[in-house]
Tab-separated table of C-alpha atoms in Angstrom:
chain	number	residue	atom	x	y	z
A	524	MET	CA	-54.951	-65.486	80.666
A	525	ASN	CA	-55.458	-62.890	83.346
A	526	ALA	CA	-54.160	-59.340	83.212
A	527	ILE	CA	-50.857	-58.631	84.932
A	528	PRO	CA	-51.322	-57.468	88.549
A	529	GLN	CA	-50.122	-53.930	89.098
A	530	ALA	CA	-46.745	-53.374	90.687
A	531	THR	CA	-46.346	-52.542	94.350
A	532	GLY	CA	-44.090	-49.633	93.430
A	533	THR	CA	-42.648	-47.885	90.398
A	534	THR	CA	-38.964	-48.014	91.349
A	535	VAL	CA	-38.341	-51.620	92.316
A	536	GLY	CA	-40.721	-53.334	89.905
A	537	MET	CA	-43.316	-55.991	90.515
A	538	ASP	CA	-43.280	-58.181	93.593
A	539	ASP	CA	-40.986	-61.155	92.890
A	540	ASP	CA	-43.617	-63.800	93.658
A	541	ILE	CA	-46.197	-62.101	91.448
A	542	PHE	CA	-43.655	-61.775	88.661
A	543	GLU	CA	-42.717	-65.468	88.853
A	544	GLN	CA	-46.393	-66.418	88.629
A	545	PHE	CA	-46.810	-64.152	85.624
A	546	ILE	CA	-43.799	-65.689	83.857
A	547	GLU	CA	-45.142	-69.206	84.359
A	548	GLN	CA	-48.487	-68.049	82.978
A	549	LEU	CA	-46.758	-66.394	80.011
A	550	LYS	CA	-44.769	-69.551	79.224
A	551	ARG	CA	-47.999	-71.521	78.991
A	552	TYR	CA	-49.624	-68.869	76.820
A	553	VAL	CA	-46.625	-68.824	74.460
A	554	ARG	CA	-46.620	-72.602	74.041
A	555	GLU	CA	-50.359	-73.269	74.070
A	556	ARG	CA	-51.627	-70.234	72.153
A	557	LEU	CA	-48.936	-68.278	70.314
A	558	ILE	CA	-46.873	-71.118	68.845
A	559	PRO	CA	-49.938	-72.997	67.514
A	560	ALA	CA	-51.016	-69.751	65.788
A	561	GLU	CA	-47.677	-69.249	64.038
A	562	ALA	CA	-48.764	-70.948	60.810
A	563	GLN	CA	-51.728	-68.556	60.537
A	564	VAL	CA	-49.535	-65.517	61.253
A	565	ILE	CA	-47.058	-66.600	58.568
A	566	ALA	CA	-49.786	-67.383	56.011
A	567	GLU	CA	-51.633	-64.096	56.540
A	568	ASP	CA	-48.534	-62.005	57.382
A	569	LYS	CA	-50.346	-60.529	60.364
A	570	ILE	CA	-51.141	-61.316	63.960
A	571	PRO	CA	-54.854	-62.179	64.268
A	572	ASP	CA	-56.913	-59.452	65.888
A	573	GLU	CA	-58.157	-61.831	68.570
A	574	ILE	CA	-54.587	-62.545	69.689
A	575	LEU	CA	-53.776	-58.831	69.769
A	576	ASP	CA	-56.843	-58.293	71.926
A	577	GLU	CA	-55.697	-61.071	74.260
A	578	MET	CA	-52.255	-59.500	74.524
A	579	ARG	CA	-53.842	-56.159	75.379
A	580	GLU	CA	-56.065	-57.743	78.021
A	581	MET	CA	-53.012	-59.444	79.530
A	582	GLY	CA	-51.272	-56.078	79.830
A	583	LEU	CA	-48.384	-56.982	77.515
A	584	PHE	CA	-48.405	-53.472	76.019
A	585	GLY	CA	-48.050	-51.863	79.456
A	586	LEU	CA	-45.322	-53.892	81.135
A	587	THR	CA	-43.007	-50.938	81.756
A	588	MET	CA	-45.599	-48.196	82.220
A	589	PRO	CA	-45.876	-46.860	85.787
A	590	GLU	CA	-48.935	-48.192	87.584
A	591	GLU	CA	-50.481	-44.725	87.888
A	592	TYR	CA	-50.752	-44.733	84.085
A	593	GLY	CA	-52.308	-48.196	83.868
A	594	GLY	CA	-49.160	-50.262	83.480
A	595	ALA	CA	-47.524	-53.105	85.385
A	596	GLY	CA	-44.541	-51.039	86.565
A	597	MET	CA	-41.953	-53.699	85.754
A	598	ASN	CA	-38.301	-52.835	86.241
A	599	ILE	CA	-35.855	-53.377	83.397
A	600	SER	CA	-34.837	-56.877	84.487
A	601	GLN	CA	-38.455	-58.023	84.651
A	602	TYR	CA	-39.365	-56.407	81.349
A	603	VAL	CA	-36.402	-57.953	79.536
A	604	GLU	CA	-37.081	-61.390	81.020
A	605	THR	CA	-40.682	-61.092	79.812
A	606	ILE	CA	-39.428	-60.263	76.326
A	607	ARG	CA	-37.079	-63.274	76.436
A	608	GLN	CA	-39.943	-65.605	77.289
A	609	LEU	CA	-42.287	-64.041	74.712
A	610	SER	CA	-39.569	-64.384	72.064
A	611	TYR	CA	-39.631	-68.178	72.262
A	612	ALA	CA	-42.472	-67.784	69.777
A	613	LEU	CA	-42.544	-66.079	66.389
A	614	PRO	CA	-40.681	-62.710	66.426
A	615	ALA	CA	-43.793	-60.790	65.343
A	616	TYR	CA	-45.301	-61.153	68.817
A	617	ARG	CA	-42.407	-59.291	70.409
A	618	SER	CA	-42.168	-56.789	67.587
A	619	ILE	CA	-45.731	-55.532	68.009
A	620	THR	CA	-45.188	-54.724	71.714
A	621	SER	CA	-41.505	-53.841	72.019
A	622	ILE	CA	-41.532	-50.378	70.433
A	623	ASN	CA	-44.191	-49.277	72.911
A	624	LEU	CA	-42.390	-50.778	75.879
A	625	GLY	CA	-38.682	-50.415	75.347
A	626	MET	CA	-38.380	-47.225	73.334
A	627	VAL	CA	-41.382	-44.893	73.177
A	628	CYS	CA	-42.489	-45.509	76.762
A	629	SER	CA	-38.893	-45.122	77.942
A	630	ALA	CA	-38.529	-41.822	76.095
A	631	ILE	CA	-41.782	-40.420	77.501
A	632	LYS	CA	-41.030	-41.594	81.057
A	633	ASN	CA	-37.493	-40.195	81.006
A	634	SER	CA	-38.000	-36.994	79.035
A	635	GLY	CA	-41.699	-36.188	78.708
A	636	THR	CA	-43.599	-33.475	80.531
A	637	ASP	CA	-46.227	-34.427	83.102
A	638	GLU	CA	-48.898	-33.536	80.565
A	639	GLN	CA	-47.313	-35.760	77.905
A	640	LYS	CA	-47.065	-38.667	80.333
A	641	ALA	CA	-50.711	-38.294	81.318
A	642	ALA	CA	-51.806	-38.006	77.691
A	643	TRP	CA	-49.828	-40.860	76.144
A	644	LEU	CA	-48.744	-43.478	78.678
A	645	PRO	CA	-52.278	-44.738	79.489
A	646	ARG	CA	-53.032	-45.066	75.779
A	647	LEU	CA	-49.820	-47.000	75.135
A	648	ALA	CA	-50.424	-49.213	78.176
A	649	ALA	CA	-53.902	-50.015	76.853
A	650	GLY	CA	-52.409	-51.257	73.597
A	651	GLU	CA	-52.316	-48.348	71.163
A	652	ILE	CA	-49.350	-49.141	68.934
A	653	ALA	CA	-46.395	-46.768	68.623
A	654	SER	CA	-43.504	-46.290	66.205
A	655	PHE	CA	-40.021	-44.876	66.749
A	656	GLY	CA	-38.947	-42.583	63.892
A	657	LEU	CA	-35.171	-42.179	63.799
A	658	THR	CA	-33.843	-43.928	60.674
A	659	GLU	CA	-34.057	-42.153	57.304
A	660	PRO	CA	-33.201	-43.093	53.715
A	661	GLY	CA	-29.824	-41.417	54.149
A	662	SER	CA	-29.172	-41.692	57.858
A	663	GLY	CA	-29.461	-44.014	60.807
A	664	SER	CA	-26.956	-43.638	63.603
A	665	ASP	CA	-25.457	-40.593	61.843
A	666	SER	CA	-27.607	-37.742	63.140
A	667	ALA	CA	-25.586	-35.187	61.175
A	668	ALA	CA	-27.097	-36.622	57.997
A	669	MET	CA	-30.695	-36.337	59.241
A	670	GLN	CA	-32.886	-34.541	56.722
A	671	THR	CA	-36.273	-34.420	58.457
A	672	THR	CA	-36.920	-30.867	59.642
A	673	ALA	CA	-39.174	-29.300	62.241
A	674	THR	CA	-39.597	-25.618	61.372
A	675	ARG	CA	-41.157	-23.262	63.903
A	676	SER	CA	-44.563	-21.958	62.866
A	677	GLY	CA	-46.453	-19.789	65.331
A	678	ASN	CA	-46.785	-21.754	68.553
A	679	GLY	CA	-45.997	-25.043	66.831
A	680	TYR	CA	-43.875	-26.703	64.161
A	681	VAL	CA	-44.101	-27.969	60.599
A	682	LEU	CA	-42.530	-31.375	59.913
A	683	ASN	CA	-41.126	-32.411	56.545
A	684	GLY	CA	-39.150	-35.543	55.747
A	685	THR	CA	-39.206	-39.326	55.442
A	686	LYS	CA	-38.456	-41.999	58.008
A	687	ARG	CA	-37.469	-45.439	56.744
A	688	TYR	CA	-37.697	-49.042	58.014
A	689	ILE	CA	-40.079	-47.964	60.788
A	690	THR	CA	-41.400	-50.957	62.704
A	691	ASN	CA	-45.190	-50.996	63.197
A	692	ALA	CA	-45.669	-47.920	61.004
A	693	PRO	CA	-48.685	-49.418	59.150
A	694	PHE	CA	-50.719	-49.770	62.365
A	695	ALA	CA	-49.195	-47.154	64.703
A	696	LYS	CA	-51.410	-44.567	66.377
A	697	VAL	CA	-48.473	-42.355	67.378
A	698	ALA	CA	-44.859	-41.966	66.339
A	699	LEU	CA	-41.936	-40.486	68.215
A	700	ILE	CA	-40.271	-38.516	65.430
A	701	MET	CA	-36.700	-37.226	65.535
A	702	ALA	CA	-36.292	-34.048	63.487
A	703	ARG	CA	-33.769	-31.300	62.910
A	704	THR	CA	-34.749	-28.045	64.645
A	705	GLU	CA	-31.455	-26.298	63.838
A	706	LYS	CA	-29.106	-26.526	60.866
A	707	GLU	CA	-26.256	-27.399	63.195
A	708	ALA	CA	-25.717	-26.856	66.877
A	709	LEU	CA	-23.245	-27.346	69.656
A	710	PRO	CA	-22.858	-29.458	71.633
A	711	ARG	CA	-22.893	-32.222	69.029
A	712	ASN	CA	-26.348	-33.576	68.098
A	713	ALA	CA	-28.136	-30.657	69.773
A	714	HIS	CA	-29.832	-29.887	66.447
A	715	VAL	CA	-32.129	-32.916	66.857
A	716	SER	CA	-35.422	-32.721	68.754
A	717	ALA	CA	-38.113	-35.333	69.442
A	718	PHE	CA	-41.843	-34.955	68.771
A	719	LEU	CA	-44.894	-37.030	69.707
A	720	VAL	CA	-46.932	-37.088	66.529
A	721	PRO	CA	-50.378	-38.729	66.110
A	722	MET	CA	-50.329	-40.730	62.899
A	723	ASP	CA	-53.694	-39.336	61.766
A	724	THR	CA	-52.271	-35.801	61.592
A	725	PRO	CA	-52.885	-34.286	58.128
A	726	GLY	CA	-49.819	-34.528	55.916
A	727	ILE	CA	-48.641	-37.895	57.244
A	728	SER	CA	-48.752	-40.915	54.960
A	729	VAL	CA	-47.372	-44.412	55.382
A	730	GLY	CA	-45.678	-46.259	52.552
A	731	LYS	CA	-46.397	-49.812	51.499
A	732	SER	CA	-45.144	-52.469	53.912
A	733	ASP	CA	-41.700	-53.584	52.824
A	734	LYS	CA	-41.250	-57.199	51.766
A	735	LYS	CA	-38.676	-58.774	54.046
A	736	MET	CA	-36.412	-61.800	54.256
A	737	GLY	CA	-38.134	-63.089	57.385
A	738	GLN	CA	-40.112	-62.122	60.495
A	739	ALA	CA	-43.538	-62.669	58.946
A	740	GLY	CA	-46.316	-60.786	60.694
A	741	SER	CA	-44.017	-57.917	61.652
A	742	HIS	CA	-44.294	-54.874	59.389
A	743	ILE	CA	-41.990	-51.995	58.525
A	744	ALA	CA	-42.705	-49.075	56.226
A	745	ASP	CA	-41.790	-45.481	55.450
A	746	ILE	CA	-43.419	-42.604	57.295
A	747	ILE	CA	-43.687	-39.625	54.932
A	748	MET	CA	-44.318	-36.148	56.343
A	749	GLU	CA	-45.347	-33.299	54.048
A	750	ASP	CA	-46.076	-29.976	55.754
A	751	VAL	CA	-47.314	-31.683	58.905
A	752	HIS	CA	-48.471	-29.016	61.376
A	753	ILE	CA	-48.121	-30.023	65.019
A	754	PRO	CA	-48.673	-27.979	68.201
A	755	GLY	CA	-45.833	-26.827	70.403
A	756	ASP	CA	-46.778	-29.301	73.134
A	757	ALA	CA	-45.836	-32.156	70.781
A	758	LEU	CA	-42.165	-31.342	71.504
A	759	LEU	CA	-41.019	-34.073	73.882
A	760	GLY	CA	-40.092	-32.573	77.233
A	761	GLY	CA	-40.879	-29.071	75.965
A	762	ALA	CA	-37.218	-28.490	75.089
A	763	GLU	CA	-35.445	-28.455	71.744
A	764	GLY	CA	-32.126	-30.161	71.182
A	765	LYS	CA	-32.767	-33.191	73.401
A	766	GLY	CA	-33.995	-35.574	70.717
A	767	PHE	CA	-30.809	-37.469	69.933
A	768	GLN	CA	-29.996	-37.876	73.619
A	769	THR	CA	-33.513	-39.228	74.151
A	770	ALA	CA	-33.123	-41.602	71.220
A	771	MET	CA	-29.826	-42.965	72.503
A	772	GLN	CA	-31.204	-43.480	76.017
A	773	SER	CA	-34.179	-45.320	74.586
A	774	LEU	CA	-31.889	-47.430	72.428
A	775	ASP	CA	-30.298	-48.913	75.567
A	776	ASN	CA	-33.674	-50.471	76.358
A	777	GLY	CA	-34.218	-51.327	72.708
A	778	ARG	CA	-30.873	-53.101	72.515
A	779	LEU	CA	-31.557	-55.087	75.667
A	780	SER	CA	-34.911	-56.063	74.154
A	781	VAL	CA	-33.247	-57.297	70.952
A	782	ALA	CA	-30.646	-59.151	73.014
A	783	ALA	CA	-33.453	-60.844	74.963
A	784	ALA	CA	-35.312	-61.632	71.744
A	785	SER	CA	-32.143	-63.203	70.356
A	786	ALA	CA	-31.623	-65.330	73.464
A	787	GLY	CA	-35.279	-66.379	73.656
A	788	TYR	CA	-35.496	-67.349	69.993
A	789	ALA	CA	-32.126	-69.118	70.149
A	790	ARG	CA	-33.540	-71.308	72.938
A	791	ARG	CA	-36.504	-72.219	70.692
A	792	ILE	CA	-34.142	-72.964	67.810
A	793	LEU	CA	-31.911	-75.167	69.946
A	794	ASP	CA	-34.899	-77.082	71.321
A	795	THR	CA	-36.011	-77.699	67.734
A	796	ALA	CA	-32.529	-78.897	66.762
A	797	ILE	CA	-32.396	-81.282	69.735
A	798	ARG	CA	-35.821	-82.688	68.899
A	799	TYR	CA	-34.858	-83.284	65.263
A	800	ALA	CA	-31.511	-84.833	66.220
A	801	THR	CA	-33.192	-87.345	68.494
A	802	GLU	CA	-35.847	-88.254	65.915
A	803	ARG	CA	-33.724	-88.363	62.755
A	804	LYS	CA	-31.864	-91.607	62.212
A	805	ALA	CA	-28.791	-92.349	60.138
A	806	PHE	CA	-26.779	-95.573	60.014
A	807	GLY	CA	-29.426	-97.152	62.206
A	808	GLU	CA	-29.283	-94.747	65.138
A	809	PRO	CA	-30.393	-91.205	66.095
A	810	ILE	CA	-28.006	-88.574	64.798
A	811	SER	CA	-27.928	-87.149	68.339
A	812	ASN	CA	-25.546	-90.039	69.105
A	813	PHE	CA	-22.957	-88.610	66.721
A	814	GLN	CA	-20.287	-86.594	68.491
A	815	LEU	CA	-20.078	-83.809	65.893
A	816	ILE	CA	-23.831	-83.240	66.217
A	817	GLN	CA	-23.389	-83.186	69.980
A	818	ALA	CA	-20.625	-80.596	69.615
A	819	MET	CA	-22.971	-78.235	67.754
A	820	LEU	CA	-25.640	-78.694	70.410
A	821	ALA	CA	-23.150	-78.098	73.231
A	822	ASP	CA	-21.685	-74.975	71.621
A	823	SER	CA	-25.194	-73.586	71.210
A	824	GLU	CA	-26.127	-74.254	74.830
A	825	ALA	CA	-22.952	-72.579	76.109
A	826	GLU	CA	-23.441	-69.504	73.930
A	827	ILE	CA	-27.095	-69.097	74.889
A	828	TYR	CA	-26.131	-69.324	78.558
A	829	ALA	CA	-23.411	-66.700	78.067
A	830	ALA	CA	-25.896	-64.340	76.402
A	831	GLU	CA	-28.440	-64.877	79.183
A	832	CYS	CA	-25.800	-64.009	81.784
A	833	MET	CA	-24.738	-60.852	79.924
A	834	ILE	CA	-28.327	-59.693	79.578
A	835	ALA	CA	-29.118	-60.346	83.251
A	836	ASP	CA	-26.021	-58.456	84.380
A	837	ALA	CA	-26.718	-55.443	82.148
A	838	CYS	CA	-30.333	-55.290	83.352
A	839	ARG	CA	-29.329	-55.570	87.010
A	840	ARG	CA	-26.915	-52.684	86.563
A	841	ALA	CA	-29.517	-50.595	84.741
A	842	ASP	CA	-32.008	-51.175	87.561
A	843	ALA	CA	-29.325	-50.041	90.017
A	844	GLY	CA	-29.027	-46.742	88.150
A	845	GLU	CA	-25.752	-47.419	86.361
A	846	LYS	CA	-25.134	-46.197	82.825
A	847	VAL	CA	-25.221	-49.309	80.671
A	848	LEU	CA	-24.573	-47.978	77.166
A	849	VAL	CA	-21.536	-50.213	76.664
A	850	LYS	CA	-23.000	-53.242	78.425
A	851	ALA	CA	-26.303	-52.990	76.547
A	852	ALA	CA	-24.405	-52.659	73.269
A	853	SER	CA	-22.174	-55.611	74.195
A	854	ALA	CA	-25.116	-57.805	75.179
A	855	LYS	CA	-27.022	-56.966	72.002
A	856	MET	CA	-23.971	-57.531	69.789
A	857	PHE	CA	-23.082	-60.884	71.352
A	858	ALA	CA	-26.641	-62.210	71.657
A	859	SER	CA	-27.629	-61.323	68.093
A	860	GLU	CA	-24.474	-62.843	66.621
A	861	MET	CA	-24.958	-65.895	68.851
A	862	CYS	CA	-28.527	-66.353	67.665
A	863	GLY	CA	-27.332	-66.366	64.060
A	864	ARG	CA	-24.791	-69.059	64.850
A	865	VAL	CA	-27.384	-71.214	66.625
A	866	ALA	CA	-29.763	-70.881	63.673
A	867	ASP	CA	-26.974	-71.851	61.285
A	868	ARG	CA	-26.170	-74.944	63.362
A	869	CYS	CA	-29.861	-75.855	63.420
A	870	VAL	CA	-29.927	-75.847	59.615
A	871	GLN	CA	-26.732	-77.916	59.552
A	872	ILE	CA	-28.156	-80.484	61.987
A	873	HIS	CA	-31.234	-80.799	59.792
A	874	GLY	CA	-28.994	-81.405	56.780
A	875	GLY	CA	-30.829	-81.182	53.465
A	876	ALA	CA	-34.135	-80.842	55.313
A	877	GLY	CA	-32.857	-77.613	56.856
A	878	TYR	CA	-32.944	-75.975	53.427
A	879	LEU	CA	-36.623	-76.772	52.909
A	880	ALA	CA	-39.423	-74.400	53.897
A	881	GLU	CA	-41.310	-77.442	55.181
A	882	TYR	CA	-39.100	-77.394	58.281
A	883	GLU	CA	-38.786	-74.618	60.863
A	884	ALA	CA	-34.980	-74.459	60.570
A	885	GLU	CA	-35.186	-72.584	57.270
A	886	ARG	CA	-37.521	-69.975	58.763
A	887	PHE	CA	-35.375	-69.610	61.882
A	888	PHE	CA	-32.361	-68.876	59.680
A	889	ARG	CA	-34.184	-66.051	57.898
A	890	ASP	CA	-35.866	-64.632	60.997
A	891	THR	CA	-32.656	-64.264	63.003
A	892	ARG	CA	-30.685	-62.328	60.406
A	893	ILE	CA	-32.265	-58.971	61.271
A	894	TYR	CA	-31.156	-59.147	64.909
A	895	ARG	CA	-27.621	-58.269	63.810
A	896	ILE	CA	-28.882	-55.178	62.018
A	897	TYR	CA	-31.590	-53.233	63.837
A	898	GLU	CA	-31.092	-51.209	67.031
A	899	GLY	CA	-27.510	-50.785	65.865
A	900	THR	CA	-25.649	-53.083	63.498
A	901	THR	CA	-22.870	-55.210	64.919
A	902	GLN	CA	-20.369	-52.878	63.280
A	903	ILE	CA	-21.931	-49.723	64.765
A	904	LEU	CA	-21.986	-51.372	68.186
A	905	GLN	CA	-18.331	-52.281	67.860
A	906	LEU	CA	-17.618	-48.588	67.308
A	907	VAL	CA	-19.812	-47.573	70.258
A	908	ILE	CA	-18.054	-50.018	72.560
A	909	ALA	CA	-14.536	-49.197	71.382
A	910	LYS	CA	-14.992	-45.419	71.475
A	911	ASN	CA	-16.267	-45.569	75.034
A	912	MET	CA	-13.385	-47.838	76.041
A	913	LEU	CA	-10.877	-45.407	74.570
A	914	ARG	CA	-12.626	-42.421	76.140
A	915	GLU	CA	-12.524	-44.051	79.577
A	916	PHE	CA	-8.877	-44.990	79.128
A	917	ALA	CA	-7.972	-41.436	78.159
A	918	ALA	CA	-9.864	-40.045	81.159
A	919	GLY	CA	-8.077	-42.450	83.494
A	920	ALA	CA	-4.677	-41.673	82.020
A	921	ASN	CA	-5.141	-37.967	82.647
């Protein structure tokens, strides 16, 4: 495949015709290259280096980077649609690129200094892998419980703490680390700052890759920091107290990415279920002729379409400059739950075969379960949505 042509501008995204050509090219690559390699990725629990190199050459690590930094300059709608198409294949392919694109790049673009943008965005666009360090053994969405500290030392800081369940940690070149720079501060969450930390900095170690239920080829691990000395210019944006705000802004993109991954994988799962239903025979005819099988297929199609519409609307609003915290949370919550239901129906349509590792349905069932957990569990997102609804109601009533 060819590299992605650069965008004509950094505010409106790629030219529509160029983007459509790229998507058609990506669809072919997914079906002709990535899906045939899935068995190897699963067996070796890693994406082959030659495929990673191809993805770098295609520009898949730089989709959202501004063109002046070597990226494609896609807008949010284009980026999320690319993720949806990429996610028709094994989740590991999206996982290796998405932290760069949807979270770390977003944080640097929105909050970084000019020097930080110039230093890091070209490297990320070229395919250096990044990690996003927010979650800890005792905290995730609860920043008040964060234990990682960044203590001032001369012109820099000393980091101490552990980050847990960090995607891509075993092969990341840089991590965006959230750390406590004050014991407590007002306004709320102003004690958290963000730092761009090279992973080869002395004092950083990475734990053993965690064994997971699914998503072979994608790796998570602890990042352990023991007296890690970093310069003052590692502070994202050059200002303390902005880390949690940066993390939450980046999570909007991260949640839209997970929503797109859920919708893209659900489409693959449904296609697999349809294929099996037309090939499998019972009582002398394909089981696709049975109305209760048809009902499961129809419910899946309707739910995938609903998720696609939610995602497209949230992205369109984000590109228009609207705040989409609630809509991104809603899209991620619905799409991830939907994907789980589609995977469950796929197993049910396969019957006893769906419980066997010989068939893809069993793997789909395991792979999809994480979508309801990371970038905000369904329950956390319910709280996010409800609290914002109540806040808006109270503001309107006054």
